[in-house]
Amino acid sequence: MTAEQEALYRAGLASALAAGFAVLEGGGTSLDAVTAAVVHLEDNPSFNAGHGAVFTLDGHNELDASIMQGRTLQAGAVCGVTRIKNPVLLARDVMEHSDFVLLSGVGAEDFAATRGFEFMPQSYFYTAARWRQLERIRSGDTGLSALTIAHVGTVGAVALDQQGDLAAATSTGGMTGKRYRRIGDSPLIGAGTYADNRSCAVSATGHGEVFIRAAVAHDIGARMRYGQRALADAVREVVLEELPAMRGEGGVIAIDARGEVVMEFNAEGMFRASRIAGGEPAVHIYRD
Ligand code: ASP
């Protein structure tokens, strides 16, 4: 990563954090805070979600997103949508205005039309950097694994509000070069996203196939509820023990009902930012 790219990532993280934090500071809900932060990141071309999402092998963008509210355990998600500017907003609409949790592809877009969503042309999601990554994969470049190229930039947010409610949201273009309508962990409640006021809120990024099999986001909360683990221990067990044992690369951001924040990863780095009431914003990429 060049210094210029790093500065762009840091600025993007800082402004998404500010957008989410402003909601919380104003007494808003954690649900609105994670929505605001993720919308910000979806609109930022540096990240693998919304504008700037990675490409499928045949050169399209298929977007996945999910959101969950810790007080009610309500959740909404969409997968494989191709024309929605902010998939996290559609996931939230599924949660709040449908009888379902997860809608896919054209069905999700039919629902979006009934809800008045704006449809974008495919070209809206295009970025030259993501196209170059696809070309590297298509050309069989072995210098970087598909995984290494692909899983930088999925976005997510977790929050605790002044009412004591937790929420989590995740949004992604998935893995570069994916095919056969592959769906990863990000839109799957319990794998890429989970929030429960009795334990914690979690958003994950990494090799989706393994995160699905390890039910990562739910497992962290379950270790807290049934195993009386502190958040940091639950996260460490899953991210630094379970996942590596399954050869699963990636990490999570998490917050518990007391406002403890844990951001852990088993890869080289993970773009992340946090802020606690009364504290300063913190933005990190590598292990410090
Ligand atoms: N977890 C996402 C997926 O497998 C990718 C990522 O986090 O970068 O679709």
PDB file of N, CA, C and O and ligand atoms in Angstrom, residues 48 64 150-154 172-175 178 182-187 204-209 211, ligand 1:
ATOM      1  N   ASN A  48     -14.310  -2.095  -0.094  1.00  0.00           N
ATOM      2  CA  ASN A  48     -14.988  -3.139  -0.860  1.00  0.00           C
ATOM      3  C   ASN A  48     -16.447  -3.273  -0.440  1.00  0.00           C
ATOM      4  O   ASN A  48     -16.847  -4.238   0.205  1.00  0.00           O
ATOM      5  N   ASP A  64     -23.477  -7.753  -0.911  1.00  0.00           N
ATOM      6  CA  ASP A  64     -24.125  -8.400   0.233  1.00  0.00           C
ATOM      7  C   ASP A  64     -24.081  -7.461   1.438  1.00  0.00           C
ATOM      8  O   ASP A  64     -23.067  -6.779   1.648  1.00  0.00           O
ATOM      9  N   ALA A 150      -8.427 -10.222  -2.250  1.00  0.00           N
ATOM     10  CA  ALA A 150      -9.859  -9.985  -2.145  1.00  0.00           C
ATOM     11  C   ALA A 150     -10.301  -9.393  -0.825  1.00  0.00           C
ATOM     12  O   ALA A 150     -11.177  -8.556  -0.797  1.00  0.00           O
ATOM     13  N   HIS A 151      -9.728  -9.857   0.252  1.00  0.00           N
ATOM     14  CA  HIS A 151     -10.458  -9.471   1.448  1.00  0.00           C
ATOM     15  C   HIS A 151      -9.848  -8.268   2.158  1.00  0.00           C
ATOM     16  O   HIS A 151      -9.693  -8.223   3.349  1.00  0.00           O
ATOM     17  N   VAL A 152      -9.590  -7.241   1.369  1.00  0.00           N
ATOM     18  CA  VAL A 152      -9.299  -5.958   1.979  1.00  0.00           C
ATOM     19  C   VAL A 152     -10.464  -5.045   1.672  1.00  0.00           C
ATOM     20  O   VAL A 152     -10.757  -4.779   0.521  1.00  0.00           O
ATOM     21  N   GLY A 153     -11.139  -4.614   2.705  1.00  0.00           N
ATOM     22  CA  GLY A 153     -12.091  -3.560   2.445  1.00  0.00           C
ATOM     23  C   GLY A 153     -13.553  -3.825   2.691  1.00  0.00           C
ATOM     24  O   GLY A 153     -14.364  -2.919   2.541  1.00  0.00           O
ATOM     25  N   THR A 154     -13.939  -5.069   3.028  1.00  0.00           N
ATOM     26  CA  THR A 154     -15.313  -5.258   3.512  1.00  0.00           C
ATOM     27  C   THR A 154     -15.528  -4.296   4.668  1.00  0.00           C
ATOM     28  O   THR A 154     -14.611  -4.057   5.451  1.00  0.00           O
ATOM     29  N   THR A 172     -20.461  -5.681   1.876  1.00  0.00           N
ATOM     30  CA  THR A 172     -19.303  -6.119   1.087  1.00  0.00           C
ATOM     31  C   THR A 172     -19.648  -6.379  -0.373  1.00  0.00           C
ATOM     32  O   THR A 172     -20.816  -6.622  -0.711  1.00  0.00           O
ATOM     33  N   GLY A 173     -18.619  -6.357  -1.192  1.00  0.00           N
ATOM     34  CA  GLY A 173     -18.732  -6.879  -2.551  1.00  0.00           C
ATOM     35  C   GLY A 173     -18.310  -8.340  -2.584  1.00  0.00           C
ATOM     36  O   GLY A 173     -18.346  -8.989  -3.632  1.00  0.00           O
ATOM     37  N   GLY A 174     -17.855  -8.856  -1.443  1.00  0.00           N
ATOM     38  CA  GLY A 174     -17.435 -10.262  -1.366  1.00  0.00           C
ATOM     39  C   GLY A 174     -15.981 -10.420  -1.782  1.00  0.00           C
ATOM     40  O   GLY A 174     -15.155  -9.562  -1.524  1.00  0.00           O
ATOM     41  N   MET A 175     -15.687 -11.536  -2.443  1.00  0.00           N
ATOM     42  CA  MET A 175     -14.313 -11.852  -2.834  1.00  0.00           C
ATOM     43  C   MET A 175     -14.124 -11.581  -4.326  1.00  0.00           C
ATOM     44  O   MET A 175     -14.955 -11.997  -5.146  1.00  0.00           O
ATOM     45  N   LYS A 178     -15.168 -14.003  -7.501  1.00  0.00           N
ATOM     46  CA  LYS A 178     -16.157 -15.013  -7.066  1.00  0.00           C
ATOM     47  C   LYS A 178     -17.046 -15.368  -8.258  1.00  0.00           C
ATOM     48  O   LYS A 178     -17.176 -14.584  -9.202  1.00  0.00           O
ATOM     49  N   ARG A 182     -21.777 -16.989  -5.715  1.00  0.00           N
ATOM     50  CA  ARG A 182     -21.246 -17.277  -4.383  1.00  0.00           C
ATOM     51  C   ARG A 182     -21.669 -16.192  -3.378  1.00  0.00           C
ATOM     52  O   ARG A 182     -21.643 -15.011  -3.668  1.00  0.00           O
ATOM     53  N   ILE A 183     -22.057 -16.625  -2.209  1.00  0.00           N
ATOM     54  CA  ILE A 183     -22.400 -15.711  -1.118  1.00  0.00           C
ATOM     55  C   ILE A 183     -21.464 -15.996   0.050  1.00  0.00           C
ATOM     56  O   ILE A 183     -21.256 -17.155   0.396  1.00  0.00           O
ATOM     57  N   GLY A 184     -20.929 -14.962   0.662  1.00  0.00           N
ATOM     58  CA  GLY A 184     -20.029 -15.145   1.792  1.00  0.00           C
ATOM     59  C   GLY A 184     -20.748 -15.014   3.129  1.00  0.00           C
ATOM     60  O   GLY A 184     -21.963 -15.192   3.223  1.00  0.00           O
ATOM     61  N   ASP A 185     -19.970 -14.714   4.148  1.00  0.00           N
ATOM     62  CA  ASP A 185     -20.515 -14.632   5.510  1.00  0.00           C
ATOM     63  C   ASP A 185     -21.222 -13.309   5.797  1.00  0.00           C
ATOM     64  O   ASP A 185     -22.060 -13.233   6.690  1.00  0.00           O
ATOM     65  N   SER A 186     -20.863 -12.256   5.046  1.00  0.00           N
ATOM     66  CA  SER A 186     -21.303 -10.907   5.424  1.00  0.00           C
ATOM     67  C   SER A 186     -22.826 -10.751   5.538  1.00  0.00           C
ATOM     68  O   SER A 186     -23.299 -10.081   6.450  1.00  0.00           O
ATOM     69  N   PRO A 187     -23.620 -11.347   4.631  1.00  0.00           N
ATOM     70  CA  PRO A 187     -25.063 -11.170   4.772  1.00  0.00           C
ATOM     71  C   PRO A 187     -25.705 -12.240   5.671  1.00  0.00           C
ATOM     72  O   PRO A 187     -26.929 -12.249   5.809  1.00  0.00           O
ATOM     73  N   ALA A 204     -17.786  -8.973  11.063  1.00  0.00           N
ATOM     74  CA  ALA A 204     -16.584  -9.722  10.698  1.00  0.00           C
ATOM     75  C   ALA A 204     -16.111  -9.404   9.286  1.00  0.00           C
ATOM     76  O   ALA A 204     -16.890  -8.986   8.429  1.00  0.00           O
ATOM     77  N   THR A 205     -14.830  -9.628   9.059  1.00  0.00           N
ATOM     78  CA  THR A 205     -14.277  -9.577   7.707  1.00  0.00           C
ATOM     79  C   THR A 205     -13.246 -10.685   7.560  1.00  0.00           C
ATOM     80  O   THR A 205     -12.514 -10.988   8.506  1.00  0.00           O
ATOM     81  N   GLY A 206     -13.209 -11.280   6.382  1.00  0.00           N
ATOM     82  CA  GLY A 206     -12.228 -12.340   6.187  1.00  0.00           C
ATOM     83  C   GLY A 206     -12.721 -13.358   5.192  1.00  0.00           C
ATOM     84  O   GLY A 206     -13.629 -13.072   4.396  1.00  0.00           O
ATOM     85  N   HIS A 207     -12.145 -14.511   5.243  1.00  0.00           N
ATOM     86  CA  HIS A 207     -12.448 -15.572   4.289  1.00  0.00           C
ATOM     87  C   HIS A 207     -13.823 -16.159   4.613  1.00  0.00           C
ATOM     88  O   HIS A 207     -13.960 -17.015   5.479  1.00  0.00           O
ATOM     89  N   GLY A 208     -14.822 -15.675   3.865  1.00  0.00           N
ATOM     90  CA  GLY A 208     -16.213 -15.955   4.200  1.00  0.00           C
ATOM     91  C   GLY A 208     -16.556 -17.418   4.379  1.00  0.00           C
ATOM     92  O   GLY A 208     -17.331 -17.776   5.267  1.00  0.00           O
ATOM     93  N   GLU A 209     -15.979 -18.280   3.550  1.00  0.00           N
ATOM     94  CA  GLU A 209     -16.323 -19.707   3.633  1.00  0.00           C
ATOM     95  C   GLU A 209     -16.006 -20.243   5.031  1.00  0.00           C
ATOM     96  O   GLU A 209     -16.786 -21.000   5.612  1.00  0.00           O
ATOM     97  N   PHE A 211     -15.594 -18.350   7.802  1.00  0.00           N
ATOM     98  CA  PHE A 211     -16.390 -17.620   8.796  1.00  0.00           C
ATOM     99  C   PHE A 211     -17.811 -18.185   8.885  1.00  0.00           C
ATOM    100  O   PHE A 211     -18.418 -18.181   9.949  1.00  0.00           O
TER     101      PHE A 211
HETATM  102  N1  ASP B   1     -16.126 -11.837   4.322  1.00  0.00           N
HETATM  103  C1  ASP B   1     -16.313 -11.361   2.973  1.00  0.00           C
HETATM  104  C2  ASP B   1     -16.789 -12.482   2.104  1.00  0.00           C
HETATM  105  O1  ASP B   1     -16.325 -13.593   2.254  1.00  0.00           O
HETATM  106  C3  ASP B   1     -15.070 -10.814   2.363  1.00  0.00           C
HETATM  107  C4  ASP B   1     -14.328  -9.870   3.228  1.00  0.00           C
HETATM  108  O2  ASP B   1     -14.553  -9.767   4.419  1.00  0.00           O
HETATM  109  O3  ASP B   1     -13.470  -9.167   2.682  1.00  0.00           O
HETATM  110  O4  ASP B   1     -17.593 -12.242   1.235  1.00  0.00           O
END
